[in-house]
Short mmCIF file of C-alpha atoms in Angstrom, two decimals:
data_model
loop_
_atom_site.label_atom_id
_atom_site.label_comp_id
_atom_site.label_asym_id
_atom_site.label_seq_id
_atom_site.Cartn_x
_atom_site.Cartn_y
_atom_site.Cartn_z
CA MET A 1 -20.37 9.95 -3.04
CA LYS A 2 -20.71 12.50 -0.27
CA TYR A 3 -17.15 13.38 0.84
CA TYR A 4 -13.86 14.15 -0.84
CA GLN A 5 -10.28 15.16 -0.21
CA GLU A 6 -8.17 17.05 -2.75
CA LEU A 7 -4.47 16.56 -3.44
CA THR A 8 -2.58 19.20 -5.41
CA LEU A 9 0.92 18.73 -6.77
CA LEU A 10 3.06 21.74 -5.92
CA PRO A 11 5.24 23.12 -8.73
CA ASP A 12 8.91 22.22 -8.43
CA ALA A 13 11.63 23.33 -10.84
CA GLU A 14 13.79 20.27 -10.14
CA ILE A 15 11.20 17.47 -10.13
CA SER A 16 8.72 16.79 -12.93
CA GLU A 17 4.97 16.50 -12.40
CA ASN A 18 5.14 12.94 -13.79
CA HIS A 19 7.78 11.90 -11.25
CA ILE A 20 5.69 13.24 -8.36
CA TRP A 21 2.59 11.47 -9.71
CA SER A 22 4.57 8.23 -9.84
CA LYS A 23 5.64 8.48 -6.19
CA LEU A 24 2.22 9.70 -4.99
CA TYR A 25 0.27 7.00 -6.84
CA GLN A 26 2.58 4.25 -5.61
CA GLN A 27 1.76 5.24 -2.02
CA LEU A 28 -1.93 5.78 -2.78
CA HIS A 29 -2.11 2.29 -4.29
CA LEU A 30 -0.67 0.82 -1.08
CA ALA A 31 -3.06 2.87 1.08
CA LEU A 32 -6.08 1.77 -0.97
CA ALA A 33 -4.97 -1.88 -1.01
CA THR A 34 -4.77 -1.98 2.79
CA GLN A 35 -8.38 -0.72 3.02
CA MET A 36 -9.78 -3.54 0.90
CA THR A 37 -11.09 -6.85 2.16
CA GLU A 38 -10.47 -10.06 0.25
CA ASN A 39 -13.69 -10.38 -1.77
CA GLU A 40 -14.94 -6.81 -1.65
CA LYS A 41 -14.17 -3.75 -3.68
CA GLY A 42 -12.77 -0.65 -2.03
CA LYS A 43 -14.82 2.33 -0.88
CA VAL A 44 -12.53 5.11 -2.13
CA GLY A 45 -12.51 6.33 -5.74
CA VAL A 46 -10.33 8.91 -7.47
CA SER A 47 -10.81 11.63 -10.06
CA PHE A 48 -8.57 14.08 -11.89
CA PRO A 49 -10.36 17.43 -12.30
CA GLN A 50 -7.76 18.72 -14.81
CA TYR A 51 -7.72 15.52 -16.90
CA GLU A 52 -6.86 16.04 -20.60
CA ASP A 53 -6.86 13.37 -23.28
CA SER A 54 -6.74 15.62 -26.34
CA GLY A 55 -3.51 17.07 -27.63
CA LYS A 56 -0.89 16.18 -25.06
CA PRO A 57 -2.61 13.84 -22.55
CA ARG A 58 -2.09 14.65 -18.88
CA LEU A 59 -3.72 14.09 -15.53
CA GLY A 60 -3.20 17.69 -14.43
CA CYS A 61 -1.92 18.59 -10.98
CA LYS A 62 -5.03 17.75 -8.92
CA MET A 63 -6.53 14.51 -7.68
CA ARG A 64 -9.66 14.01 -5.63
CA LEU A 65 -10.36 11.05 -3.36
CA PHE A 66 -14.07 10.28 -2.90
CA ALA A 67 -16.00 8.19 -0.40
CA GLU A 68 -19.62 7.73 0.59
CA GLN A 69 -18.75 7.95 4.29
CA GLU A 70 -16.42 10.54 5.82
CA ASP A 71 -14.98 7.79 8.02
CA ASP A 72 -13.69 5.86 4.97
CA LEU A 73 -11.39 8.77 4.07
CA ALA A 74 -10.46 9.42 7.70
CA LYS A 75 -9.47 5.76 8.25
CA MET A 76 -7.30 5.75 5.13
CA ASP A 77 -5.36 8.75 6.53
CA ILE A 78 -3.75 9.71 3.23
CA LYS A 79 -1.61 12.39 4.92
CA ARG A 80 0.22 9.67 6.84
CA TRP A 81 0.84 7.67 3.64
CA LEU A 82 2.21 10.74 1.84
CA LEU A 83 4.15 12.25 4.74
CA ARG A 84 7.54 11.99 3.02
CA TYR A 85 6.17 13.91 0.01
CA GLN A 86 4.68 16.80 1.99
CA ASP A 87 7.02 19.29 0.25
CA TYR A 88 5.53 18.32 -3.13
CA ILE A 89 1.83 17.83 -2.37
CA HIS A 90 -0.85 19.91 -0.67
CA ILE A 91 -3.63 17.83 0.90
CA THR A 92 -6.90 19.38 2.03
CA GLY A 93 -9.02 18.16 4.88
CA ILE A 94 -12.06 16.01 4.25
CA ARG A 95 -14.92 18.08 2.81
CA PRO A 96 -18.56 17.47 1.94
CA LEU A 97 -19.34 17.43 -1.78
CA PRO A 98 -20.70 20.67 -3.25
CA LEU A 99 -24.47 20.72 -3.70
CA LYS A 100 -24.19 21.02 -7.50
CA VAL A 101 -22.00 18.80 -9.64
CA LYS A 102 -21.41 19.04 -13.41
CA GLY A 103 -21.90 15.33 -13.91
CA TYR A 104 -20.23 12.01 -13.25
CA ALA A 105 -17.30 10.12 -14.72
CA VAL A 106 -15.84 6.65 -14.68
CA TYR A 107 -12.07 6.64 -14.21
CA ARG A 108 -10.75 3.26 -15.25
CA ARG A 109 -7.53 1.51 -16.06
CA TYR A 110 -6.95 1.38 -19.80
CA HIS A 111 -4.80 -1.31 -21.36
CA GLN A 112 -3.06 -0.15 -24.53
CA GLU A 113 -3.24 -2.57 -27.43
CA ALA A 114 0.12 -4.21 -28.08
CA SER A 115 2.15 -2.96 -31.05
CA PRO A 116 2.38 -5.16 -34.17
CA ALA A 117 6.04 -5.85 -33.33
CA HIS A 118 5.12 -7.01 -29.81
CA LYS A 119 2.28 -9.19 -31.13
CA ALA A 120 4.61 -10.71 -33.74
CA ARG A 121 7.28 -11.54 -31.12
CA ARG A 122 4.72 -13.31 -28.94
CA TYR A 123 3.15 -15.13 -31.89
CA ALA A 124 6.54 -16.29 -33.20
CA LYS A 125 7.52 -17.62 -29.80
CA ARG A 126 4.21 -19.44 -29.23
CA HIS A 127 3.97 -20.95 -32.72
CA GLY A 128 7.64 -21.69 -33.41
CA ILE A 129 7.97 -19.50 -36.49
CA SER A 130 10.43 -16.71 -37.30
CA TYR A 131 9.80 -13.15 -36.16
CA ASP A 132 9.81 -11.87 -39.77
CA GLU A 133 7.21 -14.45 -40.76
CA ALA A 134 5.01 -13.53 -37.78
CA LEU A 135 5.38 -9.80 -38.48
CA LYS A 136 3.69 -10.28 -41.87
CA LEU A 137 0.56 -11.52 -40.07
CA PHE A 138 -0.04 -8.27 -38.18
CA PRO A 139 -0.92 -4.94 -39.81
CA ARG A 140 1.59 -2.17 -39.26
CA GLU A 141 -0.96 0.55 -38.58
CA THR A 142 -2.67 0.53 -35.23
CA MET A 143 -4.85 3.23 -33.78
CA THR A 144 -3.46 4.25 -30.44
CA LYS A 145 -5.50 6.28 -28.04
CA LYS A 146 -3.77 9.10 -26.27
CA ILE A 147 -4.35 8.30 -22.62
CA PRO A 148 -2.60 9.93 -19.65
CA PHE A 149 -0.63 7.53 -17.49
CA VAL A 150 1.38 7.21 -14.30
CA GLN A 151 4.67 5.30 -14.35
CA MET A 152 4.41 2.62 -11.66
CA HIS A 153 6.78 0.09 -10.13
CA SER A 154 5.61 -3.40 -9.19
CA GLU A 155 6.54 -4.42 -5.65
CA THR A 156 5.98 -8.06 -6.66
CA ASN A 157 8.23 -8.46 -9.70
CA GLN A 158 10.16 -5.15 -9.61
CA GLN A 159 9.03 -4.30 -13.17
CA LYS A 160 8.02 -0.82 -14.30
CA TYR A 161 4.64 -0.41 -15.99
CA ARG A 162 2.28 2.31 -17.13
CA LEU A 163 -0.98 2.77 -15.31
CA CYS A 164 -3.04 4.34 -18.12
CA ILE A 165 -6.13 6.13 -16.80
CA GLU A 166 -9.14 6.70 -19.04
CA ARG A 167 -12.07 8.99 -18.21
CA ILE A 168 -15.55 8.26 -19.54
CA MET A 169 -18.27 10.82 -18.81
CA GLN A 170 -21.59 9.48 -17.50
CA ASP A 171 -25.10 10.90 -16.99
CA LYS A 172 -25.79 9.46 -13.57
CA GLU A 173 -24.10 8.16 -10.46
CA LYS A 174 -23.33 4.46 -10.12
CA LEU A 175 -21.55 3.01 -7.09
CA MET A 176 -20.21 -0.53 -7.19
CA GLY A 177 -16.87 -0.08 -5.44
CA PHE A 178 -13.33 0.60 -6.60
CA GLY A 179 -10.10 -1.33 -7.07
CA SER A 180 -6.76 -0.77 -5.36
CA TYR A 181 -5.97 2.12 -7.73
CA GLY A 182 -9.22 3.92 -6.87
CA LEU A 183 -10.46 3.10 -10.39
CA ASP A 184 -13.34 0.99 -11.70
CA ASN A 185 -14.96 0.11 -15.04
CA LEU A 186 -18.49 0.98 -13.85
CA SER A 187 -18.43 3.07 -10.66
CA THR A 188 -18.61 6.83 -11.10
CA VAL A 189 -17.27 9.79 -9.19
CA PRO A 190 -18.69 13.33 -9.29
CA GLU A 191 -17.19 15.98 -11.56
CA PHE A 192 -17.19 19.60 -10.33
#
C-alpha cells in the first residue's frame, strides 16, 4: 500500500460514536461495492488506528482507507459518499504513506459463534425435537471473544446485523485484495 486517506469521527454530545460508525460504514460499504468488478477483489482496504479489543472493545474514532494507487482512492471519492455526514466526520486528502510503519495488520470480518440457546433452537427445528431436549446437547459455557463491531442494516432483507471486525497483527505485507467492507482474511494494511 502506498496511499491512504484518514477519516476522523468528530465528537458530538447528541449522537454516539457507534451511531456515526453505523452510518459511515453503511455508505463506505456501498462505495467499496461499486468499485469492485464481478470476479475480482477490491483495491481499497481499511484500518482502525485506535482499535482496542481488550477491556471494552472499540474501533476508536479514526479509520484509514488504503490503496496501492492514488487513483483508486480518488475514483472512489469518499467525500461524495459521506457528504451528508460532513458535520460528523473529518476527511483528509489523499496522502502518501509515511516512510516508516510499525508493522502490518489483517482486518477481517469475525463471525461470533452462536450461543447454546441459538444452536439448540436451530437443532430442534432441523431434527424435530423439543427445544429443551436440544438444549441439553449444547454446553452452556462458550468462550466469546470481545470484538468491536459496527451495527449494519442490510439493504437486501432489511435486517440489522453486527459487522464484527477483528485485527490480527502480521510481520510482513501481503496484498490479495479486499472485500466490499474493505476487509480481508489475508491482505494486510500498514500500521503507523
